[in-house]
Amino acid sequence: MSIQNRNKINLLFRDWPPGTVCTTSWLNDRGYSNQLLNRYKKSGWLESVGTGAWIRSGDQVNYEGAVYALQKQLGLSVHSGGKSALAYLGKSHYLELAPTNIILFGYEKETLPSWCKTYDWKVRLDYHQSTFLPPLSGLTEITVNSFSIHISSAARAMLECLYLASTAHELVECYEIMESMNSLRPALVNELLKECQSVKVKRLFLYMAAKAGHQWFEYLDIKDIDLGHGKRSLVKNGAYIPKYLITVPKEFEGNGSPAL
């Protein structure tokens, strides 16, 4: 390898955080041609993780390193959400200690590159494209080793959990999560609820927050939140909650007598 190429790889590694993926398009934009990248591969500097993506040779890269590339290099809103985000935020005492399934959310038409879907990250990526929330609202930044990525804040993650919930068991689990949400910021919650496009999610969130008795609930401007019209039956043979026009699992309301 020439001195010039060796200097270029040194410059590249200076700006490339260990533990992350680097995309071919990002490298091409910075003067690293495909031919040069293949030379680096033959010289043992780089390894391919699929078409269009690279890692440093011998580097241990987890899925967070892939999310780094999706966010920082490809400009996607793809992020850890739902229970996966809550685990990062320290609200995982009842969740898996070593999760094998990672929940990712992205906006409509944001598809995962093939290298991201096919590489073995040692976990399963459960990816959801949705428009029920704006792509960048309610995200927070976390540091993973030598780099940072955005994940859902606790408030957004709670909404994402409700969005995915489709069974009585999952709704009960969502309420258990809500019970731990005692420090949400009312201003952020209010903003997210106003932006949320899912009537089901908004009604469930408000019902569960009120039932949990959180102090921050009293500071929400519920009158400014569009809760839609008509009843929503979320489970069969459940308890009907007139205030929010929803039918929830009977476990929430004892013998089915609404408490709200």
Short mmCIF file of C-alpha atoms in Angstrom, two decimals:
data_model
loop_
_atom_site.label_atom_id
_atom_site.label_comp_id
_atom_site.label_asym_id
_atom_site.label_seq_id
_atom_site.Cartn_x
_atom_site.Cartn_y
_atom_site.Cartn_z
CA MET A 1 0.00 0.00 0.00
CA SER A 2 1.34 3.43 -0.93
CA ILE A 3 2.12 6.05 1.71
CA GLN A 4 -0.68 8.21 0.29
CA ASN A 5 -3.26 5.46 0.70
CA ARG A 6 -1.96 4.64 4.16
CA ASN A 7 -2.33 8.29 5.16
CA LYS A 8 -5.88 8.31 3.78
CA ILE A 9 -6.88 5.28 5.83
CA ASN A 10 -5.36 6.90 8.92
CA LEU A 11 -7.45 10.02 8.28
CA LEU A 12 -10.51 7.87 7.77
CA PHE A 13 -10.03 6.01 11.06
CA ARG A 14 -9.57 9.32 12.86
CA ASP A 15 -13.11 10.37 11.86
CA TRP A 16 -14.68 6.89 12.06
CA PRO A 17 -15.81 5.92 15.57
CA PRO A 18 -14.90 2.34 16.51
CA GLY A 19 -17.90 0.05 16.75
CA THR A 20 -19.81 1.67 13.89
CA VAL A 21 -20.64 0.91 10.28
CA CYS A 22 -19.43 3.16 7.48
CA THR A 23 -21.50 3.30 4.30
CA THR A 24 -19.97 3.23 0.85
CA SER A 25 -21.93 6.31 -0.22
CA TRP A 26 -20.57 8.31 2.75
CA LEU A 27 -17.04 7.17 1.95
CA ASN A 28 -17.42 7.93 -1.77
CA ASP A 29 -18.54 11.46 -0.95
CA ARG A 30 -15.28 11.94 0.96
CA GLY A 31 -13.02 10.79 -1.84
CA TYR A 32 -12.74 7.08 -1.07
CA SER A 33 -13.50 5.35 -4.35
CA ASN A 34 -14.86 1.81 -4.56
CA GLN A 35 -11.53 0.74 -6.03
CA LEU A 36 -9.65 2.20 -3.06
CA LEU A 37 -12.03 0.59 -0.58
CA ASN A 38 -11.45 -2.81 -2.18
CA ARG A 39 -7.70 -2.22 -1.85
CA TYR A 40 -8.19 -1.49 1.85
CA LYS A 41 -10.15 -4.73 2.11
CA LYS A 42 -7.40 -6.75 0.44
CA SER A 43 -4.85 -5.11 2.72
CA GLY A 44 -6.81 -6.20 5.79
CA TRP A 45 -7.99 -2.75 6.89
CA LEU A 46 -11.70 -3.10 6.13
CA GLU A 47 -14.35 -5.80 6.14
CA SER A 48 -17.61 -5.74 4.19
CA VAL A 49 -20.88 -6.28 6.08
CA GLY A 50 -22.85 -6.39 2.85
CA THR A 51 -23.23 -4.35 -0.29
CA GLY A 52 -22.71 -0.69 0.54
CA ALA A 53 -21.32 -0.95 4.08
CA TRP A 54 -18.01 -1.54 5.87
CA ILE A 55 -16.53 -2.03 9.31
CA ARG A 56 -12.95 -1.85 10.53
CA SER A 57 -11.26 -5.25 10.32
CA GLY A 58 -11.60 -7.09 13.61
CA ASP A 59 -14.00 -4.50 15.05
CA GLN A 60 -16.93 -5.67 17.18
CA VAL A 61 -19.98 -3.89 15.79
CA ASN A 62 -23.44 -4.27 17.30
CA TYR A 63 -26.74 -3.08 15.90
CA GLU A 64 -26.20 0.34 17.51
CA GLY A 65 -23.25 0.80 15.16
CA ALA A 66 -25.59 0.15 12.25
CA VAL A 67 -28.13 2.66 13.60
CA TYR A 68 -25.29 5.18 13.83
CA ALA A 69 -24.70 4.86 10.08
CA LEU A 70 -28.42 5.03 9.29
CA GLN A 71 -28.79 8.26 11.27
CA LYS A 72 -25.48 10.07 10.80
CA GLN A 73 -24.58 9.02 7.26
CA LEU A 74 -27.83 8.14 5.49
CA GLY A 75 -29.94 10.79 7.24
CA LEU A 76 -32.72 8.40 8.27
CA SER A 77 -34.91 8.79 11.34
CA VAL A 78 -34.56 5.08 12.18
CA HIS A 79 -34.15 4.71 15.94
CA SER A 80 -34.58 2.30 18.84
CA GLY A 81 -38.10 2.71 20.16
CA GLY A 82 -40.72 1.14 22.37
CA LYS A 83 -39.44 -1.31 24.97
CA SER A 84 -35.96 -1.30 23.43
CA ALA A 85 -35.59 2.43 24.09
CA LEU A 86 -36.99 2.03 27.60
CA ALA A 87 -34.35 -0.59 28.36
CA TYR A 88 -31.66 1.96 27.48
CA LEU A 89 -33.35 4.55 29.67
CA GLY A 90 -33.24 2.35 32.74
CA LYS A 91 -36.88 1.31 32.77
CA SER A 92 -36.22 -2.35 32.06
CA HIS A 93 -36.60 -4.04 35.44
CA TYR A 94 -39.44 -6.15 34.06
CA LEU A 95 -38.04 -6.47 30.53
CA GLU A 96 -35.53 -8.91 29.08
CA LEU A 97 -32.05 -8.57 30.56
CA ALA A 98 -30.47 -9.80 27.34
CA PRO A 99 -32.99 -8.92 24.60
CA THR A 100 -32.92 -10.92 21.40
CA ASN A 101 -35.43 -8.65 19.68
CA ILE A 102 -34.71 -4.95 19.07
CA ILE A 103 -37.58 -2.64 18.17
CA LEU A 104 -36.73 -0.01 15.58
CA PHE A 105 -39.01 2.71 14.26
CA GLY A 106 -38.64 4.68 11.06
CA TYR A 107 -40.83 7.01 9.07
CA GLU A 108 -42.95 6.10 6.06
CA LYS A 109 -40.88 4.99 3.04
CA GLU A 110 -37.67 4.75 5.11
CA THR A 111 -36.48 1.24 4.27
CA LEU A 112 -33.54 -0.51 5.89
CA PRO A 113 -30.61 -1.13 3.53
CA SER A 114 -30.07 -4.78 2.63
CA TRP A 115 -26.77 -4.89 4.55
CA CYS A 116 -28.60 -3.85 7.71
CA LYS A 117 -31.27 -6.52 7.29
CA THR A 118 -28.98 -9.42 6.36
CA TYR A 119 -25.92 -8.96 8.59
CA ASP A 120 -25.85 -10.98 11.81
CA TRP A 121 -26.11 -8.40 14.61
CA LYS A 122 -26.76 -11.20 17.16
CA VAL A 123 -30.25 -9.77 17.66
CA ARG A 124 -33.39 -9.65 15.53
CA LEU A 125 -34.28 -6.20 14.22
CA ASP A 126 -38.04 -5.69 14.45
CA TYR A 127 -38.53 -2.69 12.18
CA HIS A 128 -41.72 -0.62 11.98
CA GLN A 129 -42.42 2.13 9.46
CA SER A 130 -45.10 4.51 10.64
CA THR A 131 -46.47 8.02 10.39
CA PHE A 132 -48.33 8.12 13.70
CA LEU A 133 -45.67 10.48 15.09
CA PRO A 134 -43.37 12.97 13.32
CA PRO A 135 -40.01 11.29 12.60
CA LEU A 136 -37.83 13.40 14.90
CA SER A 137 -40.19 14.45 17.69
CA GLY A 138 -39.43 13.24 21.21
CA LEU A 139 -36.04 11.68 20.53
CA THR A 140 -33.13 11.82 22.95
CA GLU A 141 -29.40 11.26 22.44
CA ILE A 142 -27.45 8.51 24.20
CA THR A 143 -23.78 7.57 24.10
CA VAL A 144 -22.78 4.04 23.15
CA ASN A 145 -19.07 3.50 23.77
CA SER A 146 -17.36 6.01 21.43
CA PHE A 147 -20.37 7.31 19.51
CA SER A 148 -23.87 8.67 20.03
CA ILE A 149 -27.24 7.84 18.52
CA HIS A 150 -30.81 9.03 18.97
CA ILE A 151 -33.45 6.84 20.58
CA SER A 152 -36.99 7.50 21.71
CA SER A 153 -37.42 9.44 24.93
CA ALA A 154 -39.47 7.72 27.62
CA ALA A 155 -42.62 9.60 26.55
CA ARG A 156 -42.28 8.70 22.88
CA ALA A 157 -41.31 5.11 23.73
CA MET A 158 -44.49 4.78 25.79
CA LEU A 159 -46.56 5.94 22.83
CA GLU A 160 -44.73 3.48 20.58
CA CYS A 161 -45.46 0.63 23.00
CA LEU A 162 -49.16 1.49 22.84
CA TYR A 163 -49.01 1.74 19.05
CA LEU A 164 -47.68 -1.82 18.81
CA ALA A 165 -49.97 -3.32 21.48
CA SER A 166 -52.62 -5.57 19.94
CA THR A 167 -53.51 -8.08 22.68
CA ALA A 168 -54.83 -7.87 26.23
CA HIS A 169 -51.51 -9.16 27.54
CA GLU A 170 -49.59 -6.46 25.69
CA LEU A 171 -51.94 -3.77 26.97
CA VAL A 172 -51.48 -4.97 30.56
CA GLU A 173 -47.73 -4.84 30.04
CA CYS A 174 -48.09 -1.29 28.69
CA TYR A 175 -49.89 -0.27 31.86
CA GLU A 176 -47.08 -1.76 33.96
CA ILE A 177 -44.69 0.39 31.97
CA MET A 178 -46.91 3.45 32.42
CA GLU A 179 -46.89 2.96 36.19
CA SER A 180 -43.12 3.58 36.17
CA MET A 181 -43.44 6.78 34.13
CA ASN A 182 -43.49 9.13 37.12
CA SER A 183 -41.07 11.74 35.81
CA LEU A 184 -42.26 12.59 32.31
CA ARG A 185 -42.12 16.24 31.25
CA PRO A 186 -45.68 17.53 30.72
CA ALA A 187 -44.61 19.92 27.94
CA LEU A 188 -43.07 17.09 25.89
CA VAL A 189 -45.99 14.75 26.56
CA ASN A 190 -48.42 17.46 25.48
CA GLU A 191 -46.46 18.12 22.29
CA LEU A 192 -46.32 14.44 21.37
CA LEU A 193 -50.01 13.87 22.06
CA LYS A 194 -50.93 16.85 19.87
CA GLU A 195 -48.74 15.51 17.06
CA CYS A 196 -49.86 11.90 17.43
CA GLN A 197 -52.09 10.69 14.59
CA SER A 198 -53.39 7.58 16.36
CA VAL A 199 -56.65 8.03 18.28
CA LYS A 200 -56.16 4.62 19.90
CA VAL A 201 -52.73 5.56 21.23
CA LYS A 202 -53.83 8.94 22.57
CA ARG A 203 -56.87 7.59 24.37
CA LEU A 204 -54.94 4.70 25.90
CA PHE A 205 -52.11 6.95 27.00
CA LEU A 206 -54.39 9.39 28.77
CA TYR A 207 -56.47 6.64 30.35
CA MET A 208 -53.41 4.79 31.68
CA ALA A 209 -51.68 7.97 32.86
CA ALA A 210 -54.78 9.04 34.79
CA LYS A 211 -55.24 5.57 36.26
CA ALA A 212 -51.59 5.49 37.37
CA GLY A 213 -52.14 8.78 39.19
CA HIS A 214 -49.05 10.54 37.87
CA GLN A 215 -48.65 14.12 39.03
CA TRP A 216 -47.56 15.34 35.59
CA PHE A 217 -50.95 14.26 34.18
CA GLU A 218 -52.58 17.23 35.90
CA TYR A 219 -50.48 19.63 33.79
CA LEU A 220 -51.59 18.31 30.40
CA ASP A 221 -53.82 20.46 28.18
CA ILE A 222 -56.18 17.64 27.30
CA LYS A 223 -58.71 20.00 25.71
CA ASP A 224 -56.17 20.72 22.96
CA ILE A 225 -55.65 17.04 22.12
CA ASP A 226 -57.83 15.62 19.32
CA LEU A 227 -59.24 12.32 20.62
CA GLY A 228 -61.44 11.70 17.58
CA HIS A 229 -64.99 10.39 17.64
CA GLY A 230 -66.65 7.05 18.15
CA LYS A 231 -65.89 4.06 20.34
CA ARG A 232 -62.75 1.94 20.12
CA SER A 233 -63.00 -1.69 21.23
CA LEU A 234 -59.42 -2.78 21.86
CA VAL A 235 -60.18 -6.20 23.33
CA LYS A 236 -63.14 -8.58 23.41
CA ASN A 237 -65.26 -8.82 26.56
CA GLY A 238 -63.36 -6.02 28.22
CA ALA A 239 -64.31 -3.11 30.46
CA TYR A 240 -65.78 -0.06 28.76
CA ILE A 241 -64.36 3.34 29.78
CA PRO A 242 -66.95 6.02 28.86
CA LYS A 243 -64.61 8.96 29.40
CA TYR A 244 -62.25 7.78 26.67
CA LEU A 245 -64.69 5.67 24.62
CA ILE A 246 -62.47 2.60 24.78
CA THR A 247 -62.84 -1.01 25.87
CA VAL A 248 -59.81 -2.22 27.82
CA PRO A 249 -58.83 -5.53 29.46
CA LYS A 250 -60.94 -6.30 32.53
CA GLU A 251 -57.74 -6.53 34.59
CA PHE A 252 -57.62 -2.73 34.53
CA GLU A 253 -61.04 -2.25 36.05
CA GLY A 254 -61.58 -5.10 38.47
CA ASN A 255 -64.96 -6.64 37.71
CA GLY A 256 -65.49 -4.47 34.70
CA SER A 257 -66.84 -1.48 36.60
CA PRO A 258 -65.15 1.57 35.09
CA ALA A 259 -63.12 3.57 37.60
CA LEU A 260 -62.86 6.67 35.39
#
